Amino acid sequence: MSSKKIRILVAKPGLDGHDRGARVVARALRDAGFEVIYTGLHQTPEQVAETALQEDVDVVGLSILSGAHMTLVPRIKKMLLENGMSDVLLVVGGIIPEDDAEELIEGGSADRVFTPGDPLDKITGYISSRFE
Amino acid sequence: MQQLVSELLNGNRRAAARLISLVENDDPQKRELLREIYPHTGNAYVIGVTGAPGSGKSSLVDWLLKELRRDALTVGVIAVDPTSPFSGGAILGDRIRMQDHAMDQDIFIRSMGTRGSLGGLSRATREAIQVLDAFGKDIILIETVGVGQSEVDIVRTADSTLVVLTPAGGDSVQTIKAGIMEIADIFVVNKSDLPGAERTATEINMMLDMKSDAPWRPPVVPTVSVANEGIEELWKSVQDHRRYMEESGRLIDVRRERVSRELTEQVEYLVKSHIWAQVKEEIKLDDLVGKIVNREQDPYSAAGELLETIDFYGKDT
Ligand SMILES: Nc1nc2c(ncn2[C@@H]2O[C@H](COP(=O)(O)OP(=O)(O)OP(=O)(O)O)[C@@H](O)[C@H]2O)c(=O)[nH]1
Ligand SMILES: [Mg+2]
C-alpha cells in the first residue's frame, strides 16, 4: 500500500553565480526516480534548513562552488540537527579539495562529497544505495 | 501517531511536514490520522491558481503571499508539479519564486509531484489541505500543474479558482483550452507587459458578457507579476469573490457537495478494500484468470460468482 518516494532538496547556498551544475544533477536525480525540490540560487543556510523541514526531505544536496563549504556545510548540518532532522542524508557537490572533503565527512557534517569529475550515475547510485 | 497530530495542532512545523508525507505516501496509518485531524478542519479558505505552464502562477503566488501577510493572514501553499511518467521522478521548482517567504514562520510551503494523477493536482493534495487546515492556516493557496487533462480537480477543491492566462503568442481566447472558461472565478491576464494583453482581456470580457445571467461575473484582472503590478487589485477581487461565496450561501453549497463526494469516495473505498481482502483470502485469482484466458470461463460470470462467495456483513475492515 505504502508508496514512499525519496525526496531530495537540491540547494545552492552561498553566493556563487550560476546553477548549471545543480540543474544537471537535479535532472539526473529526477530521471533516476527521485522527487527533487529545487530552490534556485543564493540560499542562506537558514533557508536551506527550513525548506528541508517543510518539504520533509530524505536527502539534502548542496552545490557549492564558492569555496565556502567549510563554513556552510557544518552550519547547515547543525541547523538540520536542531530541526530534529538527524536522519537526513547530507551530500555535497562542488570544487572541494580532498582534505576538506575528508574533514567534512569525519566531522560528521557531510555523508558524502562529490566533485565535478564524478559521473552523474555515481551520485544517483550512491543515493539509491542508501535507501535500499 | 497521536503525538504527531497533537504536535500539529500545537503548531509544530515538522509535525505538519511529516504528516503530509504520511498521507502522500499512503501510509497504512493514513486513514486513522485523517480521522483524528478532521474535527480540526473546515476553517481555512482555499484558493486555487491554475493556468498553462509558465504563465506565471508561482510568481503570482509569491506576490499574493505579500498581500496576505500584510492582512496578517497565515498561509499554507501547496505547489504541484508534474511527475515524470517515465522515471516516476519529478523536479519540483515552484519554490524558486517564493524564496522571499522561506523564513516566514506563518507561511508553510509544500511541493508535491502529481505521482500519476492526471487532473492537475495530486491524489494527496486534498489530504494535505486537511493537514494545513488543521495546522491553523487561514488561507491555503494551491498552485496546480496547469496541464491537467481536466481542471475538474481544482474546482472541486478550491473555494475560489484563479485562471491565469497570458497574451503570449497572440493566442486568441477562442483557442483557450475547452473547459477553462467555465471554471474561473477570477481571470488573471498575467504578463500584461507583453503585446496583445489588452486584446486578450477584451476578448475574455466579451465572452463573459455573452452569458450575463450568472450570479457571479468573473472579473478580468491584468497583472505583471514580475513587476508587482495589479496584485493589489487581484487580491481585492479574491476578497470580493470570497464575500460573494459567503454571503450568497454558495460557499456552504460547494462545501456540502465536496463532503458528499468525499463520503461517496470513502464508501466506495471501504467496499472495495473489504471485497478485495476477502477475494484475496479465499480465492485464487490467478486460477480464475487462467480459466478465462483459456476460454473455459468468461469474465462476466466469473465476477458474478466471485461476489457470491463474499460475506458482505462479516468482518469489519
Ligand atoms: N514578461 C513577464 N514575464 C513574466 C511575468 N510573470 C512571470 N513571468 C516569467 O514567466 C516565467 C514563468 O514564471 P512562473 O511564475 O515560474 O510560472 P508558472 O506558471 O509557475 O510555471 P510552471 O509552474 O512551470 O507551470 C518566468 O521566467 C517569469 O519570470 C510577467 O508578468 N511578465
Ligand atoms: Mg510554478
Tab-separated table of C-alpha atoms and ligand atoms in Angstrom:
chain	number	residue	atom	x	y	z
A	1	MET	CA	0.000	0.000	0.000
A	2	SER	CA	2.617	2.488	1.075
A	3	SER	CA	4.306	4.272	-1.801
A	4	LYS	CA	7.215	6.175	-0.399
A	5	LYS	CA	9.278	8.291	-2.730
A	6	ILE	CA	12.711	9.589	-1.831
A	7	ARG	CA	12.641	13.384	-1.693
A	8	ILE	CA	15.810	15.390	-2.270
A	9	LEU	CA	16.379	19.085	-1.726
A	10	VAL	CA	18.915	20.433	-4.190
A	11	ALA	CA	20.085	23.773	-2.892
A	12	LYS	CA	22.757	26.307	-3.705
A	13	PRO	CA	23.775	28.056	-0.531
A	14	GLY	CA	26.122	30.992	-0.721
A	15	LEU	CA	26.978	33.485	-3.364
A	16	ASP	CA	28.108	31.561	-6.426
A	17	GLY	CA	26.842	32.940	-9.660
A	18	HIS	CA	25.308	30.117	-11.649
A	19	ASP	CA	23.444	26.891	-11.125
A	20	ARG	CA	24.082	24.942	-14.314
A	21	GLY	CA	25.709	22.070	-12.458
A	22	ALA	CA	22.959	21.884	-9.876
A	23	ARG	CA	20.305	21.800	-12.590
A	24	VAL	CA	22.058	18.966	-14.391
A	25	VAL	CA	22.235	16.986	-11.171
A	26	ALA	CA	18.578	17.753	-10.425
A	27	ARG	CA	17.556	16.372	-13.794
A	28	ALA	CA	19.658	13.241	-13.349
A	29	LEU	CA	18.038	12.663	-9.968
A	30	ARG	CA	14.561	13.076	-11.441
A	31	ASP	CA	15.438	10.601	-14.187
A	32	ALA	CA	16.583	8.170	-11.515
A	33	GLY	CA	13.097	8.360	-9.986
A	34	PHE	CA	13.645	10.810	-7.145
A	35	GLU	CA	11.463	13.750	-6.251
A	36	VAL	CA	13.711	16.792	-6.405
A	37	ILE	CA	12.832	20.049	-4.711
A	38	TYR	CA	14.789	22.729	-6.446
A	39	THR	CA	15.110	26.183	-4.914
A	40	GLY	CA	17.488	28.148	-7.129
A	41	LEU	CA	20.417	30.359	-6.265
A	42	HIS	CA	21.624	32.222	-3.192
A	43	GLN	CA	20.089	30.322	-0.325
A	44	THR	CA	21.071	31.150	3.208
A	45	PRO	CA	21.798	28.170	5.489
A	46	GLU	CA	18.620	29.104	7.393
A	47	GLN	CA	16.557	28.899	4.203
A	48	VAL	CA	18.055	25.549	3.275
A	49	ALA	CA	17.278	24.063	6.681
A	50	GLU	CA	13.757	25.483	6.794
A	51	THR	CA	12.974	24.261	3.282
A	52	ALA	CA	14.299	20.804	4.154
A	53	LEU	CA	11.963	20.802	7.138
A	54	GLN	CA	8.811	21.948	5.331
A	55	GLU	CA	9.435	19.613	2.412
A	56	ASP	CA	10.310	16.720	4.733
A	57	VAL	CA	13.164	15.603	2.527
A	58	ASP	CA	15.254	12.468	2.931
A	59	VAL	CA	18.344	13.981	1.358
A	60	VAL	CA	19.840	17.465	1.215
A	61	GLY	CA	22.193	18.014	-1.701
A	62	LEU	CA	24.305	21.144	-1.525
A	63	SER	CA	26.040	22.539	-4.561
A	64	ILE	CA	28.884	24.820	-3.507
A	65	LEU	CA	31.351	26.332	-5.916
A	66	SER	CA	32.249	29.434	-3.946
A	67	GLY	CA	34.855	27.815	-1.713
A	68	ALA	CA	32.818	28.480	1.408
A	69	HIS	CA	32.000	24.822	2.005
A	70	MET	CA	33.914	24.562	5.274
A	71	THR	CA	31.614	27.111	6.905
A	72	LEU	CA	28.374	26.423	5.010
A	73	VAL	CA	28.173	22.651	5.330
A	74	PRO	CA	28.702	22.358	9.113
A	75	ARG	CA	26.318	25.249	9.634
A	76	ILE	CA	23.552	23.651	7.630
A	77	LYS	CA	24.161	20.275	9.265
A	78	LYS	CA	23.841	21.878	12.682
A	79	MET	CA	20.556	23.534	11.753
A	80	LEU	CA	19.172	20.296	10.381
A	81	LEU	CA	20.002	18.616	13.671
A	82	GLU	CA	18.341	21.433	15.591
A	83	ASN	CA	15.245	20.817	13.477
A	84	GLY	CA	15.263	17.184	14.520
A	85	MET	CA	16.356	16.002	11.107
A	86	SER	CA	19.238	13.772	12.108
A	87	ASP	CA	18.280	11.050	9.623
A	88	VAL	CA	18.683	13.288	6.638
A	89	LEU	CA	21.490	12.351	4.300
A	90	LEU	CA	23.692	15.356	3.546
A	91	VAL	CA	25.532	15.232	0.249
A	92	VAL	CA	27.808	17.951	-1.063
A	93	GLY	CA	28.903	18.612	-4.621
A	94	GLY	CA	31.406	21.142	-5.819
A	95	ILE	CA	35.014	22.076	-6.181
A	96	ILE	CA	36.151	20.675	-2.866
A	97	PRO	CA	39.741	19.636	-2.081
A	98	GLU	CA	40.167	16.082	-0.837
A	99	ASP	CA	41.360	17.167	2.588
A	100	ASP	CA	38.303	19.330	3.073
A	101	ALA	CA	36.032	16.516	1.962
A	102	GLU	CA	37.610	14.184	4.476
A	103	GLU	CA	37.262	16.709	7.226
A	104	LEU	CA	33.598	17.322	6.447
A	105	ILE	CA	32.832	13.626	6.461
A	106	GLU	CA	34.874	12.763	9.517
A	107	GLY	CA	33.459	15.733	11.397
A	108	GLY	CA	30.008	14.313	10.746
A	109	SER	CA	28.820	17.239	8.653
A	110	ALA	CA	28.560	15.507	5.299
A	111	ASP	CA	27.775	11.916	4.389
A	112	ARG	CA	29.435	12.124	1.030
A	113	VAL	CA	31.223	14.645	-1.179
A	114	PHE	CA	31.221	14.644	-4.968
A	115	THR	CA	33.433	16.691	-7.230
A	116	PRO	CA	32.803	17.946	-10.784
A	117	GLY	CA	34.646	14.980	-12.299
A	118	ASP	CA	32.261	12.430	-10.799
A	119	PRO	CA	29.823	10.870	-13.264
A	120	LEU	CA	26.140	11.533	-12.575
A	121	ASP	CA	25.267	7.896	-12.073
A	122	LYS	CA	27.778	7.769	-9.256
A	123	ILE	CA	25.665	10.348	-7.442
A	124	THR	CA	22.295	8.759	-8.197
A	125	GLY	CA	23.731	5.323	-7.465
A	126	TYR	CA	25.058	6.402	-4.100
A	127	ILE	CA	21.742	7.892	-3.030
A	128	SER	CA	19.779	4.868	-4.235
A	129	SER	CA	22.106	2.559	-2.344
A	130	ARG	CA	21.432	4.436	0.883
A	131	PHE	CA	17.710	3.759	0.671
A	132	GLU	CA	17.644	0.110	-0.270
B	1	MET	CA	0.900	8.958	15.810
B	2	GLN	CA	-1.448	10.707	18.236
B	3	GLN	CA	1.690	12.509	19.244
B	4	LEU	CA	2.211	13.815	15.709
B	5	VAL	CA	-1.356	15.073	15.488
B	6	SER	CA	-1.180	16.891	18.799
B	7	GLU	CA	2.121	18.425	17.756
B	8	LEU	CA	0.447	19.546	14.546
B	9	LEU	CA	-2.367	21.164	16.489
B	10	ASN	CA	0.241	22.905	18.626
B	11	GLY	CA	1.741	24.478	15.543
B	12	ASN	CA	4.803	22.265	15.142
B	13	ARG	CA	6.041	22.693	11.553
B	14	ARG	CA	7.986	19.452	11.472
B	15	ALA	CA	4.865	17.547	12.501
B	16	ALA	CA	2.916	19.208	9.684
B	17	ALA	CA	5.622	18.258	7.202
B	18	ARG	CA	5.776	14.654	8.406
B	19	LEU	CA	2.016	14.242	8.349
B	20	ILE	CA	1.843	15.463	4.769
B	21	SER	CA	4.470	12.864	3.843
B	22	LEU	CA	2.490	10.126	5.561
B	23	VAL	CA	-0.702	10.908	3.647
B	24	GLU	CA	1.223	11.389	0.431
B	25	ASN	CA	2.951	8.041	0.804
B	26	ASP	CA	-0.311	6.265	1.525
B	27	ASP	CA	0.972	5.185	4.892
B	28	PRO	CA	-1.050	2.380	6.499
B	29	GLN	CA	-1.971	4.799	9.296
B	30	LYS	CA	-3.199	7.464	6.922
B	31	ARG	CA	-6.920	6.988	7.477
B	32	GLU	CA	-6.511	6.929	11.223
B	33	LEU	CA	-4.523	10.164	11.090
B	34	LEU	CA	-7.007	11.894	8.831
B	35	ARG	CA	-9.784	10.826	11.144
B	36	GLU	CA	-8.051	12.481	14.062
B	37	ILE	CA	-7.336	15.605	12.097
B	38	TYR	CA	-10.798	16.041	10.641
B	39	PRO	CA	-12.535	17.678	13.617
B	40	HIS	CA	-9.968	20.464	13.440
B	41	THR	CA	-10.534	21.276	9.773
B	42	GLY	CA	-13.025	23.470	7.965
B	43	ASN	CA	-11.627	26.851	8.897
B	44	ALA	CA	-9.239	27.540	6.042
B	45	TYR	CA	-10.283	29.274	2.833
B	46	VAL	CA	-8.815	27.503	-0.202
B	47	ILE	CA	-7.669	29.459	-3.257
B	48	GLY	CA	-6.640	27.626	-6.426
B	49	VAL	CA	-4.295	29.052	-9.048
B	50	THR	CA	-4.294	27.290	-12.389
B	51	GLY	CA	-3.060	28.129	-15.878
B	52	ALA	CA	-0.716	26.923	-18.600
B	53	PRO	CA	2.877	26.002	-17.736
B	54	GLY	CA	4.990	29.117	-17.475
B	55	SER	CA	2.046	31.511	-17.310
B	56	GLY	CA	3.350	32.945	-14.046
B	57	LYS	CA	1.421	31.042	-11.388
B	58	SER	CA	4.322	30.781	-8.936
B	59	SER	CA	5.271	34.438	-9.335
B	60	LEU	CA	1.652	35.396	-8.681
B	61	VAL	CA	1.520	33.222	-5.590
B	62	ASP	CA	4.712	34.892	-4.393
B	63	TRP	CA	3.131	38.356	-4.666
B	64	LEU	CA	-0.194	37.236	-3.291
B	65	LEU	CA	1.657	35.975	-0.234
B	66	LYS	CA	2.861	39.510	0.383
B	67	GLU	CA	-0.713	40.827	0.236
B	68	LEU	CA	-1.973	38.081	2.519
B	69	ARG	CA	0.751	38.696	5.044
B	70	ARG	CA	0.001	42.409	5.020
B	71	ASP	CA	-3.500	41.428	6.131
B	72	ALA	CA	-1.866	39.308	8.847
B	73	LEU	CA	-3.264	36.076	7.419
B	74	THR	CA	-1.366	32.845	7.896
B	75	VAL	CA	-0.906	30.805	4.752
B	76	GLY	CA	-0.235	27.289	3.556
B	77	VAL	CA	0.924	26.810	-0.023
B	78	ILE	CA	0.757	23.557	-1.929
B	79	ALA	CA	2.568	23.723	-5.245
B	80	VAL	CA	2.048	20.801	-7.600
B	81	ASP	CA	4.428	19.975	-10.424
B	82	PRO	CA	4.283	17.060	-12.862
B	83	THR	CA	5.821	13.689	-12.077
B	84	SER	CA	7.678	12.134	-14.990
B	85	PRO	CA	5.644	9.190	-16.274
B	86	PHE	CA	8.883	7.532	-17.359
B	87	SER	CA	11.018	7.619	-14.235
B	88	GLY	CA	8.438	8.414	-11.568
B	89	GLY	CA	10.722	11.235	-10.505
B	90	ALA	CA	9.978	14.943	-10.572
B	91	ILE	CA	11.576	18.350	-10.369
B	92	LEU	CA	9.508	20.493	-8.074
B	93	GLY	CA	10.645	24.034	-8.831
B	94	ASP	CA	7.808	26.334	-7.818
B	95	ARG	CA	9.569	27.338	-4.624
B	96	ILE	CA	12.261	29.161	-6.592
B	97	ARG	CA	9.862	32.091	-6.967
B	98	MET	CA	8.740	32.022	-3.355
B	99	GLN	CA	12.101	32.211	-1.616
B	100	ASP	CA	11.373	35.578	-0.006
B	101	HIS	CA	8.910	33.775	2.241
B	102	ALA	CA	11.118	30.837	3.169
B	103	MET	CA	11.786	32.153	6.645
B	104	ASP	CA	8.299	33.453	7.426
B	105	GLN	CA	7.022	31.297	10.280
B	106	ASP	CA	3.426	31.972	9.271
B	107	ILE	CA	3.838	30.606	5.787
B	108	PHE	CA	4.237	26.896	5.144
B	109	ILE	CA	5.103	25.845	1.606
B	110	ARG	CA	4.974	22.286	0.356
B	111	SER	CA	5.821	20.977	-3.120
B	112	MET	CA	4.109	17.877	-4.467
B	113	GLY	CA	4.555	15.738	-7.569
B	114	THR	CA	1.406	14.593	-9.379
B	115	ARG	CA	2.516	10.960	-8.928
B	116	GLY	CA	0.401	9.611	-11.730
B	117	SER	CA	-2.694	11.700	-11.192
B	118	LEU	CA	-3.967	13.458	-14.328
B	119	GLY	CA	-6.264	16.187	-13.099
B	120	GLY	CA	-3.726	18.898	-12.285
B	121	LEU	CA	-3.441	18.054	-8.600
B	122	SER	CA	-2.017	15.001	-6.925
B	123	ARG	CA	-4.210	12.412	-5.281
B	124	ALA	CA	-2.976	13.517	-1.885
B	125	THR	CA	-3.435	17.255	-2.405
B	126	ARG	CA	-6.814	17.308	-0.728
B	127	GLU	CA	-5.460	15.369	2.229
B	128	ALA	CA	-2.511	17.739	2.501
B	129	ILE	CA	-5.008	20.612	2.573
B	130	GLN	CA	-6.664	18.995	5.557
B	131	VAL	CA	-3.350	18.822	7.367
B	132	LEU	CA	-2.621	22.501	6.725
B	133	ASP	CA	-6.190	23.425	7.631
B	134	ALA	CA	-5.885	21.669	10.987
B	135	PHE	CA	-2.460	23.257	11.336
B	136	GLY	CA	-4.380	26.532	11.590
B	137	LYS	CA	-3.601	28.247	8.306
B	138	ASP	CA	-6.197	30.905	7.422
B	139	ILE	CA	-5.663	30.630	3.685
B	140	ILE	CA	-4.431	27.724	1.608
B	141	LEU	CA	-3.089	28.525	-1.840
B	142	ILE	CA	-2.887	25.697	-4.346
B	143	GLU	CA	-0.793	26.001	-7.492
B	144	THR	CA	-1.839	23.348	-9.994
B	145	VAL	CA	0.209	21.776	-12.747
B	146	GLY	CA	-1.860	23.509	-15.376
B	147	VAL	CA	-1.579	20.701	-17.860
B	148	GLY	CA	-4.227	18.549	-16.274
B	149	GLN	CA	-6.441	16.603	-18.610
B	150	SER	CA	-9.261	18.404	-16.977
B	151	GLU	CA	-9.325	21.184	-14.453
B	152	VAL	CA	-12.068	19.462	-12.518
B	153	ASP	CA	-9.739	18.710	-9.631
B	154	ILE	CA	-9.097	22.310	-8.725
B	155	VAL	CA	-12.715	23.471	-8.933
B	156	ARG	CA	-13.713	20.627	-6.696
B	157	THR	CA	-11.006	21.527	-4.234
B	158	ALA	CA	-10.803	25.320	-4.116
B	159	ASP	CA	-13.308	27.839	-2.796
B	160	SER	CA	-12.039	30.417	-5.295
B	161	THR	CA	-10.326	29.471	-8.545
B	162	LEU	CA	-7.976	31.834	-10.369
B	163	VAL	CA	-7.260	31.066	-14.004
B	164	VAL	CA	-4.041	32.618	-15.269
B	165	LEU	CA	-3.850	33.448	-18.966
B	166	THR	CA	-1.165	35.304	-20.878
B	167	PRO	CA	-1.142	37.305	-24.077
B	168	ALA	CA	1.925	35.362	-25.197
B	169	GLY	CA	1.929	34.203	-28.793
B	170	GLY	CA	-1.099	36.334	-29.594
B	171	ASP	CA	-3.281	33.397	-28.681
B	172	SER	CA	-6.835	34.336	-29.177
B	173	VAL	CA	-9.272	33.449	-26.471
B	174	GLN	CA	-11.024	31.114	-28.893
B	175	THR	CA	-8.040	28.800	-28.708
B	176	ILE	CA	-8.112	28.541	-24.949
B	177	LYS	CA	-8.460	25.014	-23.765
B	178	ALA	CA	-12.048	23.929	-23.572
B	179	GLY	CA	-13.435	23.972	-20.085
B	180	ILE	CA	-11.171	26.666	-18.767
B	181	MET	CA	-13.703	29.464	-19.234
B	182	GLU	CA	-16.211	27.685	-17.059
B	183	ILE	CA	-14.029	27.105	-14.050
B	184	ALA	CA	-12.678	30.594	-13.414
B	185	ASP	CA	-13.989	32.695	-10.572
B	186	ILE	CA	-11.352	35.248	-11.486
B	187	PHE	CA	-9.377	35.634	-14.694
B	188	VAL	CA	-5.838	36.886	-14.443
B	189	VAL	CA	-4.181	38.203	-17.578
B	190	ASN	CA	-0.597	37.946	-16.444
B	191	LYS	CA	2.402	39.243	-18.394
B	192	SER	CA	0.341	42.279	-19.251
B	193	ASP	CA	3.602	43.993	-20.078
B	194	LEU	CA	3.666	41.934	-23.286
B	195	PRO	CA	1.919	42.996	-26.516
B	196	GLY	CA	-1.632	41.774	-27.011
B	197	ALA	CA	-2.569	41.882	-23.330
B	198	GLU	CA	-5.361	44.365	-23.790
B	199	ARG	CA	-6.875	42.376	-26.622
B	200	THR	CA	-6.780	39.213	-24.525
B	201	ALA	CA	-8.567	40.955	-21.667
B	202	THR	CA	-11.154	42.451	-24.031
B	203	GLU	CA	-11.894	39.094	-25.609
B	204	ILE	CA	-12.388	37.415	-22.262
B	205	ASN	CA	-14.671	40.217	-21.148
B	206	MET	CA	-16.732	39.877	-24.325
B	207	MET	CA	-17.135	36.161	-23.841
B	208	LEU	CA	-18.147	36.669	-20.235
B	209	ASP	CA	-20.710	39.315	-21.179
B	210	MET	CA	-22.396	36.906	-23.556
B	211	LYS	CA	-23.581	34.815	-20.643
B	212	SER	CA	-24.631	37.524	-18.300
B	213	ASP	CA	-27.151	35.505	-16.310
B	214	ALA	CA	-24.606	34.098	-13.871
B	215	PRO	CA	-24.860	35.439	-10.310
B	216	TRP	CA	-21.089	35.929	-10.152
B	217	ARG	CA	-19.467	37.669	-13.078
B	218	PRO	CA	-15.736	36.808	-13.014
B	219	PRO	CA	-13.561	39.887	-13.129
B	220	VAL	CA	-10.623	40.050	-15.522
B	221	VAL	CA	-7.533	41.358	-13.773
B	222	PRO	CA	-4.388	42.343	-15.694
B	223	THR	CA	-1.158	41.721	-13.799
B	224	VAL	CA	2.584	41.885	-14.305
B	225	SER	CA	3.789	39.502	-11.688
B	226	VAL	CA	7.455	40.235	-12.253
B	227	ALA	CA	6.836	43.912	-11.510
B	228	ASN	CA	4.180	43.722	-8.786
B	229	GLU	CA	1.521	45.341	-10.966
B	230	GLY	CA	-2.133	44.529	-10.474
B	231	ILE	CA	-1.537	42.311	-7.474
B	232	GLU	CA	-3.463	44.519	-5.059
B	233	GLU	CA	-6.419	44.547	-7.450
B	234	LEU	CA	-6.153	40.792	-7.782
B	235	TRP	CA	-6.249	40.302	-4.028
B	236	LYS	CA	-9.253	42.639	-3.832
B	237	SER	CA	-11.015	40.531	-6.463
B	238	VAL	CA	-10.329	37.384	-4.476
B	239	GLN	CA	-11.766	39.006	-1.376
B	240	ASP	CA	-14.830	40.121	-3.352
B	241	HIS	CA	-15.356	36.593	-4.554
B	242	ARG	CA	-14.965	35.203	-1.084
B	243	ARG	CA	-17.537	37.680	0.227
B	244	TYR	CA	-19.893	36.676	-2.581
B	245	MET	CA	-19.393	32.981	-1.761
B	246	GLU	CA	-20.078	33.545	1.902
B	247	GLU	CA	-22.976	35.966	1.622
B	248	SER	CA	-24.818	34.136	-1.135
B	249	GLY	CA	-24.596	30.827	0.703
B	250	ARG	CA	-22.720	29.407	-2.258
B	251	LEU	CA	-19.749	28.502	-0.058
B	252	ILE	CA	-21.894	26.271	2.091
B	253	ASP	CA	-23.330	24.626	-1.019
B	254	VAL	CA	-19.979	23.834	-2.615
B	255	ARG	CA	-18.607	22.548	0.662
B	256	ARG	CA	-21.642	20.312	1.058
B	257	GLU	CA	-21.062	18.949	-2.434
B	258	ARG	CA	-17.438	18.354	-1.566
B	259	VAL	CA	-18.278	16.472	1.603
B	260	SER	CA	-20.872	14.426	-0.206
B	261	ARG	CA	-18.322	13.468	-2.843
B	262	GLU	CA	-15.789	12.595	-0.185
B	263	LEU	CA	-18.298	10.435	1.619
B	264	THR	CA	-19.132	8.577	-1.586
B	265	GLU	CA	-15.457	8.043	-2.284
B	266	GLN	CA	-14.870	6.741	1.218
B	267	VAL	CA	-17.755	4.303	0.971
B	268	GLU	CA	-16.515	3.064	-2.364
B	269	TYR	CA	-13.039	2.725	-0.971
B	270	LEU	CA	-14.222	0.720	2.017
B	271	VAL	CA	-16.421	-1.540	-0.058
B	272	LYS	CA	-13.614	-2.148	-2.484
B	273	SER	CA	-10.981	-2.916	0.078
B	274	HIS	CA	-13.430	-5.067	2.055
B	275	ILE	CA	-14.269	-7.113	-1.010
B	276	TRP	CA	-10.730	-7.470	-2.252
B	277	ALA	CA	-9.463	-8.504	1.150
B	278	GLN	CA	-11.846	-11.456	1.039
B	279	VAL	CA	-11.306	-12.251	-2.587
B	280	LYS	CA	-7.604	-12.460	-1.997
B	281	GLU	CA	-8.003	-14.581	1.084
B	282	GLU	CA	-10.397	-17.137	-0.272
B	283	ILE	CA	-9.970	-17.316	-3.962
B	284	LYS	CA	-7.030	-17.914	-6.155
B	285	LEU	CA	-7.459	-15.083	-8.622
B	286	ASP	CA	-4.679	-16.451	-10.800
B	287	ASP	CA	-6.533	-19.708	-11.394
B	288	LEU	CA	-9.586	-17.817	-12.493
B	289	VAL	CA	-7.565	-15.623	-14.823
B	290	GLY	CA	-6.069	-18.757	-16.333
B	291	LYS	CA	-9.501	-20.192	-16.956
B	292	ILE	CA	-10.713	-17.003	-18.556
B	293	VAL	CA	-7.661	-16.792	-20.781
B	294	ASN	CA	-8.313	-20.379	-21.900
B	295	ARG	CA	-11.953	-19.502	-22.568
B	296	GLU	CA	-13.144	-22.034	-20.020
B	297	GLN	CA	-14.829	-19.143	-18.237
B	298	ASP	CA	-15.873	-15.631	-19.168
B	299	PRO	CA	-15.036	-12.570	-17.036
B	300	TYR	CA	-18.706	-11.612	-16.611
B	301	SER	CA	-19.935	-14.728	-14.919
B	302	ALA	CA	-16.615	-15.178	-13.111
B	303	ALA	CA	-17.051	-11.758	-11.483
B	304	GLY	CA	-20.618	-12.593	-10.513
B	305	GLU	CA	-19.580	-15.901	-8.959
B	306	LEU	CA	-16.783	-14.192	-7.072
B	307	LEU	CA	-19.200	-11.791	-5.478
B	308	GLU	CA	-21.480	-14.595	-4.391
B	309	THR	CA	-18.741	-16.080	-2.251
B	310	ILE	CA	-18.307	-12.851	-0.339
B	311	ASP	CA	-19.726	-12.272	3.088
B	312	PHE	CA	-20.647	-8.598	2.932
B	313	TYR	CA	-21.646	-8.258	6.530
B	314	GLY	CA	-18.961	-10.459	8.038
B	315	LYS	CA	-15.907	-8.769	9.338
B	316	ASP	CA	-15.056	-5.195	9.693
B	317	THR	CA	-12.355	-3.638	7.580
C	1	LIG	N1	7.205	39.392	-19.083
C	1	LIG	C1	6.698	38.786	-17.995
C	1	LIG	N2	7.214	37.599	-17.612
C	1	LIG	C2	6.686	37.015	-16.513
C	1	LIG	C3	5.621	37.581	-15.780
C	1	LIG	N3	5.295	36.752	-14.761
C	1	LIG	C4	6.135	35.705	-14.850
C	1	LIG	N4	6.966	35.860	-15.913
C	1	LIG	C5	8.034	34.920	-16.301
C	1	LIG	O1	7.456	33.707	-16.731
C	1	LIG	C6	8.263	32.604	-16.346
C	1	LIG	C7	7.452	31.575	-15.590
C	1	LIG	O2	7.015	32.116	-14.345
C	1	LIG	P1	6.479	31.181	-13.200
C	1	LIG	O3	5.938	32.051	-12.146
C	1	LIG	O4	7.508	30.192	-12.816
C	1	LIG	O5	5.311	30.429	-13.980
C	1	LIG	P2	4.483	29.134	-13.552
C	1	LIG	O6	3.147	29.266	-14.175
C	1	LIG	O7	4.536	28.974	-12.091
C	1	LIG	O8	5.319	27.984	-14.249
C	1	LIG	P3	5.166	26.411	-14.021
C	1	LIG	O9	4.989	26.163	-12.540
C	1	LIG	O10	6.438	25.852	-14.547
C	1	LIG	O11	3.970	25.987	-14.814
C	1	LIG	C8	9.399	33.178	-15.516
C	1	LIG	O12	10.544	33.263	-16.319
C	1	LIG	C9	8.919	34.543	-15.125
C	1	LIG	O13	9.977	35.466	-14.964
C	1	LIG	C10	5.117	38.858	-16.224
C	1	LIG	O14	4.195	39.436	-15.652
C	1	LIG	N5	5.687	39.405	-17.338
C	2	MG	MG	5.133	27.313	-10.959
